[in-house]
């Protein structure tokens, strides 16, 4: 199969103009080149060509951004801004993103490789929703009043209250799979809580974060409240996680880097939220409606080319339905259109980088070498981009690398199971615990099964359904803390108790 080229001449003039710029960091409301003068290439993964350049920052740039964020945090303008005024700022940013949604979707598609139609229908609307959801929070961030008893002060008349106050300067580090969406999962609750932010987008996908920074200025955020520093994880990212002037790091990425972030955070014991990897099970029960389960499980693994932390990458099907389900998913895989993100017919775009393509292909080779059987895909369509055909493995064993490790590509491993205890054991046989799906019409069975799956989100007859209102995060090595939902904003606060002797 050959794939068409990404045709950049088809994009909007505003998208082309933005790509044409050499981008700087956004610090204290200004655009500043990296202090070391270095830049790095922004690559279109559909072609491997350079489409733009951004600052290649290091510790000095992070330091400047943290200084700006600290000053902004301490300024009366931000500290004393009424909750309703912070709400209006977040709503304005959401409105500006909506007004620019087509340009943002094109930039996301060109930078990440994903289909522009998907970015336009899923990534951007969910990002805008997240801003609007969190925009409602500042005025509702209430604490509690308390009447202490204090045994050693029997005669004292005491009154106390506990307030949520912003944690301070937040460092946000995000991956490349949903660049704009995951950016909003960080900045929306942090800004709603009254924090200031230094954000580092992934090296592979910096463009939409810079575009959002431009919009934040238009929305009227005071200088220094939101800063963007582009560059590599081992330089700019590491400088954020170890910086003594940062009070909290919120990170989404791999479990491996999550551990490095934790170690770096010990210096000033900064607070840490981690959203990490996954190897999520999709469980098809004997009574499942296969007209829903087959396309649903296929979408659970192939959406965003499998580059989803909750991808349903391990499929367990009751042995009575195994052949039918697996053949149905393989058939969908074989018929998916692999192509560039800007092409309207594309189902599966390129993976984000050559590194990611090589990594996924190495997993496919490992699966083949260890004796698993490929019934769809297993190869690349060729061409200059970083494409991998959607792949389905059967005849796998629980000890195989393809079954144990997160592949983060369009690769499904499928196994049959005998009974409910067998599938619970297999589903939980992983160090991860981010997501899971159960496909069944038996409501009572679903309710009995869900709490026995060790995962932060369990979907029933659906997969990868996320929403700003739904708490999201991982058990086990999939992370620390939760994002989204009404409590997410509290993760960016400290509780302060005030005790009065009357
Ligand atoms: P990654 O390598 O961990 O990178 C994530 C971010 O961390 C990038 O911005 C990266 O920088 C930065 N980074 C790398 N090394 C660092 C260091 N030493 N110190 C500080 N920052 C550092 O992950 P990825 O490969 O981009 O993303 C895929 C992973 O993210 C998968 O494991 C996936 O499951 C996970 N993920 C989890 C969730 C979730 O919510 N749980 C959501 C999406 C993805 P550069 O890449 O720019 O150099
Ligand atoms: Mg890119």
Coordinates of N, CA and C and ligand atoms in Angstrom, one line a residue, residues 41-45 49 51 107-113 176 202-207 352-353, ligand 2:
X41 N 13.8 21.5 15.2 CA 12.9 21.4 14.0 C 11.6 20.8 14.5
X42 N 10.5 21.3 13.9 CA 9.2 20.7 14.1 C 9.0 19.9 12.8
X43 N 8.7 18.6 13.1 CA 8.6 17.6 11.9 C 7.2 17.3 11.7
X44 N 6.8 17.2 10.4 CA 5.5 16.6 10.0 C 5.7 15.1 9.8
X45 N 5.1 14.3 10.7 CA 5.4 12.9 10.7 C 4.8 12.2 9.5
X49 N 9.4 15.8 7.0 CA 10.0 17.1 6.6 C 9.8 18.1 7.8
X51 N 8.7 21.5 9.2 CA 7.6 22.4 8.9 C 7.7 23.7 9.6
X107 N -3.0 22.6 12.8 CA -1.6 22.5 13.5 C -1.4 21.2 14.2
X108 N -2.4 20.8 14.9 CA -2.3 19.5 15.7 C -2.1 18.3 14.7
X109 N -2.8 18.3 13.6 CA -2.7 17.3 12.7 C -1.3 17.2 12.0
X110 N -0.8 18.4 11.6 CA 0.5 18.5 11.0 C 1.6 18.1 11.9
X111 N 1.5 18.5 13.2 CA 2.5 18.3 14.2 C 2.6 16.9 14.7
X112 N 1.4 16.4 15.0 CA 1.3 15.0 15.6 C 1.1 13.9 14.6
X113 N 0.4 14.2 13.5 CA 0.1 13.2 12.5 C -1.3 12.7 12.5
X176 N 3.1 14.0 23.6 CA 2.7 14.4 22.3 C 1.5 13.8 21.7
X202 N 5.6 18.6 24.6 CA 6.6 17.5 24.1 C 7.4 18.1 23.0
X203 N 8.6 17.7 22.9 CA 9.5 18.2 21.8 C 8.9 17.9 20.5
X204 N 8.2 16.8 20.3 CA 7.7 16.5 19.0 C 6.4 17.3 18.6
X205 N 5.7 17.9 19.6 CA 4.5 18.6 19.3 C 4.3 19.9 20.0
X206 N 5.2 20.9 19.7 CA 5.1 22.2 20.5 C 4.1 23.2 19.9
X207 N 3.6 23.0 18.7 CA 3.0 24.1 18.0 C 1.7 24.6 18.7
X352 N 4.0 9.4 15.7 CA 4.4 10.8 15.8 C 5.9 11.0 15.4
X353 N 6.7 10.0 15.4 CA 8.1 10.2 15.0 C 8.7 8.9 14.5
Ligands
LIG2 MG1 5.9 17.1 15.2

